[in-house]
Amino acid sequence: MSKDPSEPRNLQSRSLLAGQAAASSSEMEDALDPGKDTTAAAFFDVDNTIMQGASIFHLARGLHRRKFFTTADIAKAAWQQFYFRFAGVEDPEHIAKARSSALAFIKGHTVQELEEVGEEIFDENMAHKIWPGTRALAQWHLDRGQNVWLVTAAPVEIANTIARRLGLTGALGTVAEHVDGVYTGELVGEMLHGESKAVAVREIVRRDGLVLDDCYAYSDSSNDLPMLSMVGNPCAINPDKVLRAHAKANGWRIRDYRTGRKVAVASAKGALVAGAAGGAVKFLRRQKKR
């Protein structure tokens, strides 16, 4: 029996479900060899931390080229991405709307299909977007025998592709519901976002017998403060204004790999939102004419 869509949802409960689903979706087995660090692991956000831009948008561009959905669909997704990024809206209504549309473009497609095209899309749209500095940090952890996990709101299938291509341990991502290998267009719980990421990390720490105080976490966004605050070694990578201030106040490490950083972004938020969205639509129109 389906629920009335107007019925209030327990967002905390859905965050817990999303985090647990992300953790359980990972099937990496830990081979405990003598050189492996059994107490620490590193957890990296993806968007603007490991990779320039939003991985879900890079994925959407690749799927659009393959006729998974229309130009109007991707234009709407572009607007939502830029609005979320620059306006920083975090109210429950916005999150609910994002959830209702997130991953809808893969409805009716198979898991195998997304995994296969994901490999191609990584080469086309993502490989050249990897921040060398953050990639080097991840390698530093691997060289010390520590597991390195990606933790992202992107679909777990594409997150696993990114992790595999970078030689990392695995990925925790948003879990899309599928029946008999075909996506339904719904999510398991919420997107892996905010508190859900902390839940997913905590599940991995518990499962692998790690020590939170020995673990590391990296992100660019204040949305990830729950995950960053729970480990003993948080680090802000290319941080937004709120995260930079929080990191400075708490003595966290800060690394910024961007060049030509924009000044006084806060005073121009409205112009940035309008300009970015308009630019995205113009780009998509050019794509349609090709």
Short mmCIF file of C-alpha atoms in Angstrom, two decimals:
data_model
loop_
_atom_site.label_atom_id
_atom_site.label_comp_id
_atom_site.label_asym_id
_atom_site.label_seq_id
_atom_site.Cartn_x
_atom_site.Cartn_y
_atom_site.Cartn_z
CA MET A 1 0.00 0.00 0.00
CA SER A 2 1.57 3.34 -1.04
CA LYS A 3 1.82 6.22 1.35
CA ASP A 4 0.07 9.51 0.90
CA PRO A 5 2.78 11.82 -0.59
CA SER A 6 1.56 14.62 1.66
CA GLU A 7 2.27 12.55 4.77
CA PRO A 8 5.20 14.04 6.74
CA ARG A 9 8.31 11.91 6.48
CA ASN A 10 10.80 11.25 9.25
CA LEU A 11 13.89 12.75 7.63
CA GLN A 12 16.17 11.57 10.43
CA SER A 13 14.96 8.02 9.91
CA ARG A 14 15.47 8.26 6.16
CA SER A 15 18.99 9.63 6.70
CA LEU A 16 19.74 6.63 8.87
CA LEU A 17 18.37 4.31 6.17
CA ALA A 18 20.40 6.04 3.45
CA GLY A 19 23.61 5.79 5.46
CA GLN A 20 23.09 2.14 6.27
CA ALA A 21 22.19 1.35 2.66
CA ALA A 22 25.35 3.06 1.42
CA ALA A 23 27.53 1.14 3.87
CA SER A 24 25.92 -2.21 3.19
CA SER A 25 26.08 -1.70 -0.58
CA SER A 26 29.86 -1.86 -0.36
CA GLU A 27 31.08 -5.42 -0.68
CA MET A 28 34.80 -4.76 -0.31
CA GLU A 29 36.45 -7.45 1.80
CA ASP A 30 39.34 -6.33 3.99
CA ALA A 31 42.38 -8.55 3.52
CA LEU A 32 44.21 -8.20 6.84
CA ASP A 33 47.86 -8.46 5.83
CA PRO A 34 50.78 -7.46 8.11
CA GLY A 35 51.24 -4.07 6.40
CA LYS A 36 47.63 -2.99 6.70
CA ASP A 37 46.56 -0.23 9.10
CA THR A 38 43.68 -1.81 10.98
CA THR A 39 42.67 1.24 13.02
CA ALA A 40 42.45 4.10 10.49
CA ALA A 41 40.76 4.85 7.17
CA ALA A 42 40.25 7.99 5.08
CA PHE A 43 36.87 9.20 3.83
CA PHE A 44 36.73 11.65 0.92
CA ASP A 45 33.79 13.65 -0.38
CA VAL A 46 33.82 13.74 -4.21
CA ASP A 47 32.26 16.92 -5.60
CA ASN A 48 34.78 19.79 -5.50
CA THR A 49 36.95 17.71 -3.16
CA ILE A 50 38.25 14.86 -5.33
CA MET A 51 36.76 16.26 -8.53
CA GLN A 52 36.07 19.70 -9.95
CA GLY A 53 32.33 20.24 -10.19
CA ALA A 54 29.45 17.90 -9.44
CA SER A 55 29.88 14.25 -10.43
CA ILE A 56 26.11 13.84 -10.87
CA PHE A 57 26.13 16.69 -13.41
CA HIS A 58 29.08 15.16 -15.31
CA LEU A 59 27.17 11.87 -15.30
CA ALA A 60 23.99 13.58 -16.51
CA ARG A 61 25.85 15.22 -19.41
CA GLY A 62 27.16 11.83 -20.51
CA LEU A 63 23.75 10.20 -20.22
CA HIS A 64 22.19 13.08 -22.16
CA ARG A 65 24.57 12.40 -25.05
CA ARG A 66 23.36 8.82 -24.97
CA LYS A 67 19.68 9.91 -25.15
CA PHE A 68 18.78 8.79 -21.62
CA PHE A 69 16.67 11.96 -21.30
CA THR A 70 15.88 15.29 -22.95
CA THR A 71 17.68 18.63 -23.05
CA ALA A 72 14.89 20.13 -20.91
CA ASP A 73 15.56 17.52 -18.23
CA ILE A 74 19.27 18.31 -18.01
CA ALA A 75 18.61 22.06 -18.07
CA LYS A 76 16.40 21.63 -15.00
CA ALA A 77 19.10 19.53 -13.34
CA ALA A 78 21.69 22.20 -14.13
CA TRP A 79 19.56 24.90 -12.54
CA GLN A 80 19.01 22.83 -9.39
CA GLN A 81 22.74 22.13 -9.13
CA PHE A 82 23.79 25.77 -9.44
CA TYR A 83 21.01 26.96 -7.13
CA PHE A 84 21.94 24.42 -4.47
CA ARG A 85 25.66 25.21 -4.81
CA PHE A 86 25.48 28.99 -4.66
CA ALA A 87 22.30 29.68 -2.72
CA GLY A 88 23.00 26.95 -0.20
CA VAL A 89 19.33 26.10 0.38
CA GLU A 90 18.96 23.37 3.01
CA ASP A 91 15.30 23.52 4.00
CA PRO A 92 13.32 20.25 4.17
CA GLU A 93 11.04 21.23 1.29
CA HIS A 94 14.01 21.75 -1.03
CA ILE A 95 15.58 18.45 0.03
CA ALA A 96 12.29 16.64 -0.54
CA LYS A 97 12.02 18.10 -4.05
CA ALA A 98 15.61 17.18 -4.78
CA ARG A 99 14.94 13.64 -3.60
CA SER A 100 11.83 13.29 -5.77
CA SER A 101 13.79 14.21 -8.91
CA ALA A 102 17.21 12.78 -8.05
CA LEU A 103 18.16 9.80 -10.20
CA ALA A 104 14.75 9.81 -11.91
CA PHE A 105 16.59 9.90 -15.24
CA ILE A 106 17.77 6.29 -14.79
CA LYS A 107 14.27 4.91 -14.22
CA GLY A 108 13.66 1.93 -16.49
CA HIS A 109 17.35 1.42 -17.24
CA THR A 110 19.35 -1.50 -15.88
CA VAL A 111 22.12 -1.50 -13.30
CA GLN A 112 24.44 -3.16 -15.80
CA GLU A 113 23.70 -0.46 -18.38
CA LEU A 114 24.58 2.36 -15.97
CA GLU A 115 27.77 0.62 -14.85
CA GLU A 116 28.91 0.14 -18.44
CA VAL A 117 28.24 3.69 -19.61
CA GLY A 118 29.69 4.97 -16.33
CA GLU A 119 33.12 3.73 -17.40
CA GLU A 120 32.85 5.64 -20.68
CA ILE A 121 31.54 8.78 -18.98
CA PHE A 122 34.40 8.76 -16.49
CA ASP A 123 36.89 8.89 -19.37
CA GLU A 124 34.92 11.55 -21.24
CA ASN A 125 33.85 13.93 -18.49
CA MET A 126 35.54 13.13 -15.19
CA ALA A 127 39.14 11.90 -15.53
CA HIS A 128 40.51 15.35 -16.39
CA LYS A 129 38.50 16.92 -13.53
CA ILE A 130 40.35 15.09 -10.74
CA TRP A 131 42.25 17.44 -8.42
CA PRO A 132 45.91 16.22 -8.43
CA GLY A 133 46.45 17.50 -4.89
CA THR A 134 43.53 15.57 -3.43
CA ARG A 135 44.47 12.48 -5.43
CA ALA A 136 47.95 12.69 -3.89
CA LEU A 137 46.42 12.85 -0.40
CA ALA A 138 44.41 9.71 -1.13
CA GLN A 139 47.56 7.94 -2.31
CA TRP A 140 49.35 9.01 0.89
CA HIS A 141 46.76 7.06 2.87
CA LEU A 142 46.94 4.03 0.57
CA ASP A 143 50.71 3.95 0.89
CA ARG A 144 50.29 3.70 4.66
CA GLY A 145 48.03 0.68 4.37
CA GLN A 146 44.82 2.56 5.07
CA ASN A 147 41.53 2.02 3.26
CA VAL A 148 40.33 5.05 1.29
CA TRP A 149 36.59 5.47 0.71
CA LEU A 150 34.66 7.96 -1.39
CA VAL A 151 31.51 9.26 0.33
CA THR A 152 29.17 11.01 -2.07
CA ALA A 153 25.57 11.82 -2.94
CA ALA A 154 26.22 10.49 -6.45
CA PRO A 155 24.77 7.08 -7.39
CA VAL A 156 26.84 4.35 -5.79
CA GLU A 157 27.42 2.73 -9.21
CA ILE A 158 29.24 5.78 -10.61
CA ALA A 159 30.94 6.37 -7.24
CA ASN A 160 32.35 2.85 -7.40
CA THR A 161 33.58 3.52 -10.93
CA ILE A 162 35.44 6.64 -9.77
CA ALA A 163 36.94 4.76 -6.81
CA ARG A 164 38.02 1.84 -8.98
CA ARG A 165 39.60 4.06 -11.63
CA LEU A 166 41.54 5.95 -8.96
CA GLY A 167 42.69 2.75 -7.27
CA LEU A 168 40.81 3.42 -4.03
CA THR A 169 39.19 0.92 -1.68
CA GLY A 170 35.58 1.59 -2.60
CA ALA A 171 32.72 4.06 -2.40
CA LEU A 172 29.65 4.91 -0.35
CA GLY A 173 27.00 6.58 -2.48
CA THR A 174 23.30 7.16 -2.89
CA VAL A 175 21.52 3.84 -3.37
CA ALA A 176 18.90 3.80 -6.11
CA GLU A 177 16.18 1.20 -5.79
CA HIS A 178 16.09 -1.48 -8.45
CA VAL A 179 13.93 -4.55 -8.97
CA ASP A 180 15.32 -7.46 -10.97
CA GLY A 181 18.22 -5.23 -12.01
CA VAL A 182 15.97 -2.41 -13.35
CA TYR A 183 15.86 1.00 -11.64
CA THR A 184 12.48 2.09 -10.29
CA GLY A 185 13.34 5.81 -10.12
CA GLU A 186 13.13 5.79 -6.30
CA LEU A 187 15.89 5.97 -3.71
CA VAL A 188 16.61 3.76 -0.72
CA GLY A 189 16.12 6.31 2.05
CA GLU A 190 17.44 9.79 1.22
CA MET A 191 20.35 10.95 -0.88
CA LEU A 192 23.66 10.28 0.88
CA HIS A 193 23.98 13.84 2.14
CA GLY A 194 24.78 15.58 5.43
CA GLU A 195 24.01 13.38 8.41
CA SER A 196 23.55 10.34 6.14
CA LYS A 197 27.24 10.46 5.30
CA ALA A 198 28.13 10.38 8.98
CA VAL A 199 25.87 7.34 9.43
CA ALA A 200 27.55 5.56 6.50
CA VAL A 201 31.04 6.29 7.82
CA ARG A 202 30.08 5.13 11.30
CA GLU A 203 28.82 1.85 9.84
CA ILE A 204 32.15 1.25 8.07
CA VAL A 205 34.10 2.13 11.22
CA ARG A 206 31.99 -0.30 13.26
CA ARG A 207 32.14 -3.06 10.66
CA ASP A 208 35.91 -2.85 10.16
CA GLY A 209 36.79 -2.30 13.82
CA LEU A 210 38.38 1.10 13.18
CA VAL A 211 39.08 3.87 15.68
CA LEU A 212 37.29 7.13 14.83
CA ASP A 213 40.02 9.24 16.44
CA ASP A 214 42.54 7.67 14.05
CA CYS A 215 40.42 8.21 10.93
CA TYR A 216 40.53 11.06 8.41
CA ALA A 217 37.80 12.88 6.51
CA TYR A 218 38.02 15.41 3.67
CA SER A 219 35.37 17.69 2.19
CA ASP A 220 34.81 21.09 0.59
CA SER A 221 31.34 21.67 2.04
CA SER A 222 29.89 22.73 5.38
CA ASN A 223 27.10 20.24 4.60
CA ASP A 224 29.63 17.55 5.54
CA LEU A 225 30.36 18.90 9.02
CA PRO A 226 28.67 15.82 10.60
CA MET A 227 31.19 13.55 8.86
CA LEU A 228 34.18 15.83 9.40
CA SER A 229 33.43 16.42 13.07
CA MET A 230 33.23 12.73 13.96
CA VAL A 231 36.81 11.79 12.99
CA GLY A 232 40.04 12.68 14.73
CA ASN A 233 41.66 14.14 11.61
CA PRO A 234 39.30 16.36 9.57
CA CYS A 235 40.56 18.42 6.66
CA ALA A 236 38.81 21.11 4.60
CA ILE A 237 39.60 20.84 0.87
CA ASN A 238 38.73 23.82 -1.38
CA PRO A 239 36.33 24.87 1.40
CA ASP A 240 33.23 27.00 1.13
CA LYS A 241 33.05 30.10 3.32
CA VAL A 242 31.27 28.44 6.25
CA LEU A 243 33.55 25.41 6.32
CA ARG A 244 36.69 27.56 6.03
CA ALA A 245 35.61 29.61 9.05
CA HIS A 246 34.72 26.48 11.04
CA ALA A 247 38.03 24.82 10.15
CA LYS A 248 40.03 27.88 11.20
CA ALA A 249 38.12 28.18 14.47
CA ASN A 250 38.75 24.53 15.31
CA GLY A 251 42.33 24.23 14.13
CA TRP A 252 41.55 21.86 11.26
CA ARG A 253 43.87 21.52 8.30
CA ILE A 254 42.88 23.43 5.17
CA ARG A 255 44.06 22.66 1.64
CA ASP A 256 43.00 24.72 -1.38
CA TYR A 257 43.95 23.42 -4.83
CA ARG A 258 41.93 25.93 -6.82
CA THR A 259 43.55 28.64 -8.92
CA GLY A 260 42.18 32.11 -9.59
CA ARG A 261 39.79 31.90 -6.62
CA LYS A 262 36.92 34.36 -6.87
CA VAL A 263 36.75 37.19 -4.35
CA ALA A 264 33.59 38.40 -2.60
CA VAL A 265 31.43 35.59 -3.87
CA ALA A 266 28.85 36.14 -1.15
CA SER A 267 28.02 39.65 -2.37
CA ALA A 268 27.31 38.38 -5.87
CA LYS A 269 25.31 35.23 -5.18
CA GLY A 270 22.29 36.36 -7.16
CA ALA A 271 24.35 37.22 -10.22
CA LEU A 272 26.25 33.94 -9.99
CA VAL A 273 23.09 31.88 -9.80
CA ALA A 274 21.47 33.62 -12.76
CA GLY A 275 24.66 33.63 -14.83
CA ALA A 276 25.57 30.03 -14.12
CA ALA A 277 22.12 28.71 -14.88
CA GLY A 278 21.86 30.79 -18.02
CA GLY A 279 25.24 29.59 -19.19
CA ALA A 280 24.26 25.98 -18.60
CA VAL A 281 21.08 26.36 -20.66
CA LYS A 282 23.00 28.02 -23.51
CA PHE A 283 25.49 25.17 -23.47
CA LEU A 284 22.71 22.62 -23.62
CA ARG A 285 21.05 24.41 -26.52
CA ARG A 286 24.33 24.24 -28.44
CA GLN A 287 24.52 20.53 -27.65
CA LYS A 288 20.99 20.00 -29.00
CA LYS A 289 21.85 21.69 -32.31
CA ARG A 290 24.80 19.37 -32.92
#
